[in-house]
PDB file of C-alpha atoms in Angstrom:
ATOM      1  CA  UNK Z   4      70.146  42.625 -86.306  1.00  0.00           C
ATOM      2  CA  UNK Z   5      68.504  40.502 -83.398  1.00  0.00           C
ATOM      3  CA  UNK Z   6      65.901  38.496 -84.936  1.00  0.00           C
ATOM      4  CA  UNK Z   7      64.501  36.535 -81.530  1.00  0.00           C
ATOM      5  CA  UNK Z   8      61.155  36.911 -81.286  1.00  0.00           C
ATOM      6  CA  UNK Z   9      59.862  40.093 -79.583  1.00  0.00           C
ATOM      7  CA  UNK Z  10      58.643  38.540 -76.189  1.00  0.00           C
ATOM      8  CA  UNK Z  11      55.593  40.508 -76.296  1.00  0.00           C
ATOM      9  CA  UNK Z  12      54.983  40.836 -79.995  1.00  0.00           C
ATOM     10  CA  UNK Z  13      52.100  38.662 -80.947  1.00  0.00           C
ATOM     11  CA  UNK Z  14      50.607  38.462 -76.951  1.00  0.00           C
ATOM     12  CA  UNK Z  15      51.504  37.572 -73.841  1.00  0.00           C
ATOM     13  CA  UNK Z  16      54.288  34.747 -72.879  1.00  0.00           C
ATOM     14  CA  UNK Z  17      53.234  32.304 -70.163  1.00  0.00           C
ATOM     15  CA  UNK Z  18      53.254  33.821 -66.588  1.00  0.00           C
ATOM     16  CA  UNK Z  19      56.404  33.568 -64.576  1.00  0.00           C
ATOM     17  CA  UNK Z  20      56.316  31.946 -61.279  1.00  0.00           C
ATOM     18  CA  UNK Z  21      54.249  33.391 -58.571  1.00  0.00           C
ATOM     19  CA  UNK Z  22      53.648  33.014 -54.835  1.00  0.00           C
ATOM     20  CA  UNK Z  23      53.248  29.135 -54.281  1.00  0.00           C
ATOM     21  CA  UNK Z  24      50.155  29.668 -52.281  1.00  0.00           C
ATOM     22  CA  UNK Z  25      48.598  32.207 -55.301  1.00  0.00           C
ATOM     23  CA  UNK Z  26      48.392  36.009 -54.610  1.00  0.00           C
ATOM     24  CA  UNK Z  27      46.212  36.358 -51.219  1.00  0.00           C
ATOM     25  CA  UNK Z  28      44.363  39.476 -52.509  1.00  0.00           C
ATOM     26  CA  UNK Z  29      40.704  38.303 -50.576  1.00  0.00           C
ATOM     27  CA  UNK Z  30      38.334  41.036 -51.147  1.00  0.00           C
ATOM     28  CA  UNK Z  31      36.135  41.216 -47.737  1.00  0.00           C
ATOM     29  CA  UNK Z  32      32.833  42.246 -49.145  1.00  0.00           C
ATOM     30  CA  UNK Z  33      31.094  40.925 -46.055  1.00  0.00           C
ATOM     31  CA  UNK Z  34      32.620  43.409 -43.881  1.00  0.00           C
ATOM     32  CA  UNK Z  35      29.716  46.178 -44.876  1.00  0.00           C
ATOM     33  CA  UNK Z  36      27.563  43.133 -43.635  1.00  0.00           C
ATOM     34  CA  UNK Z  37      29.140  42.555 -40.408  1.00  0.00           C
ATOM     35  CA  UNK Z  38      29.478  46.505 -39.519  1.00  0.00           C
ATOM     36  CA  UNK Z  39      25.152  46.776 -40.535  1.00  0.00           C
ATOM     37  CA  UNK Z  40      25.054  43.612 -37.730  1.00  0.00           C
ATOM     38  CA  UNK Z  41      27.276  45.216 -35.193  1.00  0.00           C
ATOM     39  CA  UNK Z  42      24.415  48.306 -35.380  1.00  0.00           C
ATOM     40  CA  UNK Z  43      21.216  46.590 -35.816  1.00  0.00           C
ATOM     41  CA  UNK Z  44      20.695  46.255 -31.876  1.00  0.00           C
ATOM     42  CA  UNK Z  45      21.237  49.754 -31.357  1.00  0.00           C
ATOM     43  CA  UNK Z  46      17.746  51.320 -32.464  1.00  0.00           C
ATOM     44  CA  UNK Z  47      15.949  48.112 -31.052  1.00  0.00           C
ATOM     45  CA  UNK Z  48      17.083  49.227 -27.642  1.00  0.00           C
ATOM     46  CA  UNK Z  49      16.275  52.570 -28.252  1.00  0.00           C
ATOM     47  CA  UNK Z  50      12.591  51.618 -28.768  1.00  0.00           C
ATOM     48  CA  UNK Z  51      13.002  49.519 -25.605  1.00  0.00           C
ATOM     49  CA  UNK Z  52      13.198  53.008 -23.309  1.00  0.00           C
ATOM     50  CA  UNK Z  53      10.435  55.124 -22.120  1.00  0.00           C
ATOM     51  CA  UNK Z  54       7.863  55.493 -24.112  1.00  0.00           C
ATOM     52  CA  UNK Z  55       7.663  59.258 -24.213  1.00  0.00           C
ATOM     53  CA  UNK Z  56      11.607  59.218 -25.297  1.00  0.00           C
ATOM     54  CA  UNK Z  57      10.964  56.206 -27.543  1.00  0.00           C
ATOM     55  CA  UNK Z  58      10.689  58.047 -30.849  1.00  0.00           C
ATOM     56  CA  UNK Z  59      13.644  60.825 -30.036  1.00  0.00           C
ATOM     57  CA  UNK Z  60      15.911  57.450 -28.637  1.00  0.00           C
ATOM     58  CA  UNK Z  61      15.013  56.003 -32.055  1.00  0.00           C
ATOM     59  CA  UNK Z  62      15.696  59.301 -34.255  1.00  0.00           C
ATOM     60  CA  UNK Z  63      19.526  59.353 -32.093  1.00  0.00           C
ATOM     61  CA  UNK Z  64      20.282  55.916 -33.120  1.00  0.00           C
ATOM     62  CA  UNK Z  65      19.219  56.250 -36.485  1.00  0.00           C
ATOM     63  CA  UNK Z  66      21.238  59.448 -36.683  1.00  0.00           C
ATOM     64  CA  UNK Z  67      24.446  58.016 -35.014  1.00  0.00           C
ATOM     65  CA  UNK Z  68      24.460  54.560 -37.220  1.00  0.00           C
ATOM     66  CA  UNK Z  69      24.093  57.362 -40.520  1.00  0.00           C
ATOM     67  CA  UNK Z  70      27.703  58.465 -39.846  1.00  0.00           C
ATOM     68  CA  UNK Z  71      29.411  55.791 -37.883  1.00  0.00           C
ATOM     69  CA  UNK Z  72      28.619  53.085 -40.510  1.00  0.00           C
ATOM     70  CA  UNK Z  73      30.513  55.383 -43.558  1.00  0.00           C
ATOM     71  CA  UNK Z  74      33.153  55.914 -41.398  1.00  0.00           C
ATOM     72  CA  UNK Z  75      33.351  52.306 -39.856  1.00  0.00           C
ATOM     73  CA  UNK Z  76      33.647  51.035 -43.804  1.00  0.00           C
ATOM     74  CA  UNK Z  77      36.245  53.618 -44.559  1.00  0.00           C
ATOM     75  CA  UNK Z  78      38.149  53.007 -42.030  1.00  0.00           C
ATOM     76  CA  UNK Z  79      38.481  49.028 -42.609  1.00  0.00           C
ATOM     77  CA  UNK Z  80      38.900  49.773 -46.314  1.00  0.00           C
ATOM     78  CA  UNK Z  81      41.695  52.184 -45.078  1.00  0.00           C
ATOM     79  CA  UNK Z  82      43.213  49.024 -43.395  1.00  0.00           C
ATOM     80  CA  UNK Z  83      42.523  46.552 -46.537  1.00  0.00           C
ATOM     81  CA  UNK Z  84      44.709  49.232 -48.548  1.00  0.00           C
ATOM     82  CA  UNK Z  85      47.162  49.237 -46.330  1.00  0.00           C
ATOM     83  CA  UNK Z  86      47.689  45.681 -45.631  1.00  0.00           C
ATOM     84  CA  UNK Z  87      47.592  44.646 -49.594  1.00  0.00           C
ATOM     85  CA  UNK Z  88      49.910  47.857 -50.218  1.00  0.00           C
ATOM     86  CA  UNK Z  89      52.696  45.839 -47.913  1.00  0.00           C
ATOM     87  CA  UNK Z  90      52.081  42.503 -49.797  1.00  0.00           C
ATOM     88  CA  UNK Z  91      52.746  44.165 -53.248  1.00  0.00           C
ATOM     89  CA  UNK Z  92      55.352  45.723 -52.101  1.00  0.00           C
ATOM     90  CA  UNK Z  93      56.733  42.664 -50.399  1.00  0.00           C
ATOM     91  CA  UNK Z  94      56.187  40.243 -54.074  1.00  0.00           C
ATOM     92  CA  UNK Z  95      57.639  42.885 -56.218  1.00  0.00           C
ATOM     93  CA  UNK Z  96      61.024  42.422 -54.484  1.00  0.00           C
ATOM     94  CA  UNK Z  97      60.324  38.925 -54.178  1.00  0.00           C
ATOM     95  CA  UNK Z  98      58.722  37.647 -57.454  1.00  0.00           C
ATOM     96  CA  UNK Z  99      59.945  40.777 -59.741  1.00  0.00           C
ATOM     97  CA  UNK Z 100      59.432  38.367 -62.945  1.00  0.00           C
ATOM     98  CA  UNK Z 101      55.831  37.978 -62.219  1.00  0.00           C
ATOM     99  CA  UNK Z 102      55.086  41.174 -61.499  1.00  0.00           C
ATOM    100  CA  UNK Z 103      56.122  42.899 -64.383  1.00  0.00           C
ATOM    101  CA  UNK Z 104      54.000  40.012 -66.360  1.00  0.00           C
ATOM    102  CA  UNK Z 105      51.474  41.250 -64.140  1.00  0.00           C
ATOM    103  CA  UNK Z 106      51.900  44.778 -65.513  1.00  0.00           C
ATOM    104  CA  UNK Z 107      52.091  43.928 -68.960  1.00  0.00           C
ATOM    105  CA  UNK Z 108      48.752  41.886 -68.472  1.00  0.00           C
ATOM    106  CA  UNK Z 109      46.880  44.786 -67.707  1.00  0.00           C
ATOM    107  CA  UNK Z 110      48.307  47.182 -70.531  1.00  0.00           C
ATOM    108  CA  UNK Z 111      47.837  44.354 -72.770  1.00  0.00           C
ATOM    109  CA  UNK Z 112      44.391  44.447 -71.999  1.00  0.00           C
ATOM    110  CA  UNK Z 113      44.289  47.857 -72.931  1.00  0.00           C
ATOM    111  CA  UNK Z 114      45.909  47.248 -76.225  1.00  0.00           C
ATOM    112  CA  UNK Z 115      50.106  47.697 -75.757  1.00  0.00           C
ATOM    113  CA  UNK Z 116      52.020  45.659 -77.995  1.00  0.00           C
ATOM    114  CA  UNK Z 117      55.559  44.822 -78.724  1.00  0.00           C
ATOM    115  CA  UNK Z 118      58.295  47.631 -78.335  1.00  0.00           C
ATOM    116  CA  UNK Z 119      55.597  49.955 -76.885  1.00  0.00           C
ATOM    117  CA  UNK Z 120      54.471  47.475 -74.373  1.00  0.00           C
ATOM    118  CA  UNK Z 121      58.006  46.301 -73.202  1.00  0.00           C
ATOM    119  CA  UNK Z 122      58.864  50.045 -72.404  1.00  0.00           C
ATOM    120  CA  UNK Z 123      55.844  50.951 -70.739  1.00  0.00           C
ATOM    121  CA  UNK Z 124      56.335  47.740 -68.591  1.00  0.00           C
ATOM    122  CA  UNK Z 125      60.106  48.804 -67.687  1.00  0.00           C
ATOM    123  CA  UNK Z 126      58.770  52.529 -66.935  1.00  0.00           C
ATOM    124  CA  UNK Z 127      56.639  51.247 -64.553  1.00  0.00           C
ATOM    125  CA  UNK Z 128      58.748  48.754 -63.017  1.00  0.00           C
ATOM    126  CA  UNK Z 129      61.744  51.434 -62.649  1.00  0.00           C
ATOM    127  CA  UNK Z 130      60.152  53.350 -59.825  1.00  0.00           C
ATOM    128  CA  UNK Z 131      59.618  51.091 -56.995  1.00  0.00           C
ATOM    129  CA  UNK Z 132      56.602  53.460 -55.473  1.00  0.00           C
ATOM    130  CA  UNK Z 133      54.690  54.122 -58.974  1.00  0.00           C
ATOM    131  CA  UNK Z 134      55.242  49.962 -59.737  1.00  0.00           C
ATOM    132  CA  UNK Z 135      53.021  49.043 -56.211  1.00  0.00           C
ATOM    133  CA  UNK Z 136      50.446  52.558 -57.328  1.00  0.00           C
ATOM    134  CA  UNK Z 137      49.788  50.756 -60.277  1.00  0.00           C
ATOM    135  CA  UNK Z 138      49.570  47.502 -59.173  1.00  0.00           C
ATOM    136  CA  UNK Z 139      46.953  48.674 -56.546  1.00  0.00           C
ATOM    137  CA  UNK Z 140      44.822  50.589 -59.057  1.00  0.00           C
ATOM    138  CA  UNK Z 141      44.492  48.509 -61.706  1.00  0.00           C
ATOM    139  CA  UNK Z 142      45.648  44.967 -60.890  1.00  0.00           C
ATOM    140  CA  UNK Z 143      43.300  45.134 -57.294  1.00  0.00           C
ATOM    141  CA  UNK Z 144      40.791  48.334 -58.140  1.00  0.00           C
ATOM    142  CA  UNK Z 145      41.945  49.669 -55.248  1.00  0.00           C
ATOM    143  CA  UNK Z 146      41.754  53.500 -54.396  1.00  0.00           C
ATOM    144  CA  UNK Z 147      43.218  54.929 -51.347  1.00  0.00           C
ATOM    145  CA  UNK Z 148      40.430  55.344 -48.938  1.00  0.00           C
ATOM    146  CA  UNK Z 149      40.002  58.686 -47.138  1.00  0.00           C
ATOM    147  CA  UNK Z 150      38.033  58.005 -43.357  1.00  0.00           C
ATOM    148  CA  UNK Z 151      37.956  61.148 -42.942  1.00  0.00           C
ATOM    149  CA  UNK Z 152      35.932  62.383 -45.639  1.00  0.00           C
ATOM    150  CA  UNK Z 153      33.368  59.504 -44.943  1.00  0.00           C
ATOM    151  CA  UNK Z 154      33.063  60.406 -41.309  1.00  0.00           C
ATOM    152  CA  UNK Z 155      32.338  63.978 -42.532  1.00  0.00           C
ATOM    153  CA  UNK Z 156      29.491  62.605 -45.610  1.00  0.00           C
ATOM    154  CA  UNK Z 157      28.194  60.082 -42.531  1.00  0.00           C
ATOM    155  CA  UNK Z 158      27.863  63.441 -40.359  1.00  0.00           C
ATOM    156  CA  UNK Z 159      26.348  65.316 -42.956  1.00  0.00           C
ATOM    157  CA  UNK Z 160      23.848  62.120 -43.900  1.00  0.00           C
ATOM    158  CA  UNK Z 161      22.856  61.973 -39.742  1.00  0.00           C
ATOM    159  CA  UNK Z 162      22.010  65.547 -39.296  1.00  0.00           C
ATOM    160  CA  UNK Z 163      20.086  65.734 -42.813  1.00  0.00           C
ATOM    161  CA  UNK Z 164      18.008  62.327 -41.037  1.00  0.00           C
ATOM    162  CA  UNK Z 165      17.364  64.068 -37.898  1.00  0.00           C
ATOM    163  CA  UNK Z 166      16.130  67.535 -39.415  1.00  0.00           C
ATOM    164  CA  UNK Z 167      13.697  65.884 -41.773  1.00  0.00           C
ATOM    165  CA  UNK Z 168      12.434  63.384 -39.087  1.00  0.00           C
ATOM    166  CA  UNK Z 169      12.072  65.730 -36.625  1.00  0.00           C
ATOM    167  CA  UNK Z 170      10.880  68.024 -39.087  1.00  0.00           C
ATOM    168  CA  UNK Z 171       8.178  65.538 -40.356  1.00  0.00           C
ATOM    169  CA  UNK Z 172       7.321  64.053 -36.322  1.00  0.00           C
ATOM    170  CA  UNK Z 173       5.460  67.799 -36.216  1.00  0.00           C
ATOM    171  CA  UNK Z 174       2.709  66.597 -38.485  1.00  0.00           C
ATOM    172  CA  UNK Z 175      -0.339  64.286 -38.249  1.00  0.00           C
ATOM    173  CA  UNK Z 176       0.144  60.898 -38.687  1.00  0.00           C
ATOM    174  CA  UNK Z 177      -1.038  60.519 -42.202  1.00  0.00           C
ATOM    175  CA  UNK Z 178       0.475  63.765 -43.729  1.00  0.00           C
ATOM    176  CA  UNK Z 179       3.546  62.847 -41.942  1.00  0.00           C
ATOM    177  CA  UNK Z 180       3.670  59.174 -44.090  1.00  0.00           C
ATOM    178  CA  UNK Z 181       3.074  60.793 -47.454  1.00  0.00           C
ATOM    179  CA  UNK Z 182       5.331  63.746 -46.670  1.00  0.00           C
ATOM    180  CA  UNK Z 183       8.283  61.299 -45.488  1.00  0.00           C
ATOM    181  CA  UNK Z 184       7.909  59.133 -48.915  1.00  0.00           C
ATOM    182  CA  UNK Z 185       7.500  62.309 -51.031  1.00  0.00           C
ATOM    183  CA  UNK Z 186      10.628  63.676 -49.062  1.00  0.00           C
ATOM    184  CA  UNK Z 187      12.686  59.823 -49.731  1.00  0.00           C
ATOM    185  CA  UNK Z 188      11.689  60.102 -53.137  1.00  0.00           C
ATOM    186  CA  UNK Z 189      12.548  63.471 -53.908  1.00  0.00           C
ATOM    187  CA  UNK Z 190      16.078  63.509 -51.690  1.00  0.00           C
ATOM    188  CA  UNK Z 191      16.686  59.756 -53.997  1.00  0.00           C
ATOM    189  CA  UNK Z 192      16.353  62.026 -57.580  1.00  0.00           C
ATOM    190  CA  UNK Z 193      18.648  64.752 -55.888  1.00  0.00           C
ATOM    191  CA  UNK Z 194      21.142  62.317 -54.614  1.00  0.00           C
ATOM    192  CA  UNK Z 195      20.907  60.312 -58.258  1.00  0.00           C
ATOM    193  CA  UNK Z 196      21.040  63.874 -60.338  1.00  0.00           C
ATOM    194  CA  UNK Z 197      24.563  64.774 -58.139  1.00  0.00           C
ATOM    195  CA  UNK Z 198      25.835  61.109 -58.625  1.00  0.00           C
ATOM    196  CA  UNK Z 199      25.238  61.182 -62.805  1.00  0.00           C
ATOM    197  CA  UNK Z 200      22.104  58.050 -62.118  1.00  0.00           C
ATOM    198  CA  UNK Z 201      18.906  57.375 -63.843  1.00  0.00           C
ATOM    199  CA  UNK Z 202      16.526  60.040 -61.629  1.00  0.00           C
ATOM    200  CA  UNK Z 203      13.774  57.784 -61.933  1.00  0.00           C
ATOM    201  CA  UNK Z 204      15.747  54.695 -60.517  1.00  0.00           C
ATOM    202  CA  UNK Z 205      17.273  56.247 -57.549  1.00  0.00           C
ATOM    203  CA  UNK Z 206      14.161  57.606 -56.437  1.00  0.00           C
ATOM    204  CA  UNK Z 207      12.776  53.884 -56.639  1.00  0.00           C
ATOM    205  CA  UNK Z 208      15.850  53.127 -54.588  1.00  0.00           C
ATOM    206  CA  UNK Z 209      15.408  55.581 -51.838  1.00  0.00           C
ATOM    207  CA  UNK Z 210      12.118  54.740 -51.704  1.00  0.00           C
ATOM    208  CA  UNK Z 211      12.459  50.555 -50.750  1.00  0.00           C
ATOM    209  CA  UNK Z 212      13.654  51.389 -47.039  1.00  0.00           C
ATOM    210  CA  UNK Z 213      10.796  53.521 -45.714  1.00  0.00           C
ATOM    211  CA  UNK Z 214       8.247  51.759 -47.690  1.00  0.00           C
ATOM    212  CA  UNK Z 215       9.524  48.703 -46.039  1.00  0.00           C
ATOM    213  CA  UNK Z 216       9.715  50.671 -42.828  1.00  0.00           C
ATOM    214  CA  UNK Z 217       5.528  51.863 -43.121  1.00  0.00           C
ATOM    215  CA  UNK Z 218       5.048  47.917 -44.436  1.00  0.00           C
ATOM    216  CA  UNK Z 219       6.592  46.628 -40.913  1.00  0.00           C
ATOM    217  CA  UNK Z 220       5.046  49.265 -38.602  1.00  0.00           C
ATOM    218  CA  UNK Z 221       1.345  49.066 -39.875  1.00  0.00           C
ATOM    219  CA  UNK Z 222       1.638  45.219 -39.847  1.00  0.00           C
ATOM    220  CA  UNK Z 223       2.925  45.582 -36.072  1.00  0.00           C
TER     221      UNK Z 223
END
């Protein structure tokens, strides 16, 4: 009977070596930033045209920056994915040790012990392809984007904006505020009631832009 201690029986042992440098997993959470940046010029030139085609020029840009920004996100996540896909694929041939610690980390987390832990680890580490899938998902939270879907919500998001803007440019001036922060509000609850949120707090949230929006035009 083998009595050496169970490498995983009462916890983790220390971490096998690793990438000298540290695993280069940098999340880019400016890049939403830098896309918004890239667009913010478009709708001040569009209020720079003719007067008469100010307000259409506006409702265009508006339109075309609610799908291209979706998609422009997806598709650098899509990239992201791709690129830490082929480093975890390049340290699991390269620093195997440490990547099965890496595995048993996380099911440790969720309470694996022992025997139990020590064959989930070499189940996941058999299969080359389901070793980097769960690596990606729950060492990096990472979920494989899909551009296309976002270019079609973005589309979907840019036509709703131009219907209910154009829809709401038919009425007076002050009908035409209350209606378009009645209509924020209400469209926020619908979009929190299909996305499982507090109703009360995405209507709040769908209501900061255009309230903003009045705040800066009846200050101009």
């Amino acid at each position: 009977m083998d009595d050496a201690p169970h490498p995983y029986r009462d916890g983790l042992p220390p971490a096998p070596p690793g990438p000298p440098e540290g695993e280069q997993h940098r999340l880019r959470a400016t890049a939403p930033l830098w896309h918004g940046l890239a667009l913010a010029p478009v709708p001040v030139l569009a209020l720079a045209s003719a007067p008469r085609t100010a307000v259409l020029a506006a409702l265009a840009a508006a339109a075309l920056a609610a799908w291209l920004l979706p998609w422009l996100r997806a598709l650098a996540a899509a990239e992201r994915h791709a690129a830490e896909r082929q480093r975890e694929e390049a340290e699991i041939l390269e620093w195997p040790e440490r990547e099965r610690w890496e595995v048993a980390a996380v099911l440790h987390r969720y309470g694996l012990r022992g025997d139990a832990l020590a064959r989930a680890v070499e189940q996941i580490a058999a299969e080359p392809r389901r070793w980097v899938d769960f690596m990606m998902r729950f060492e990096l939270d990472l979920i494989q984007p899909r551009p296309g879907e976002a270019a079609r919500d973005g589309a979907l998001a840019g036509a709703a904006l131009a219907a209910g803007a154009l829809a709401l440019m038919w009425l007076p001036a002050g009908t035409a505020m209350a209606a378009g922060l009645a209509l924020a509000a209400l469209a926020g609850a619908l979009a929190g009631r299909a996305a499982g949120e507090n109703l009360a707090t995405a209507s709040l949230r769908a209501l900061a832009l255009p309230l903003g929006a009045l705040v800066l035009g009846l200050s101009l």
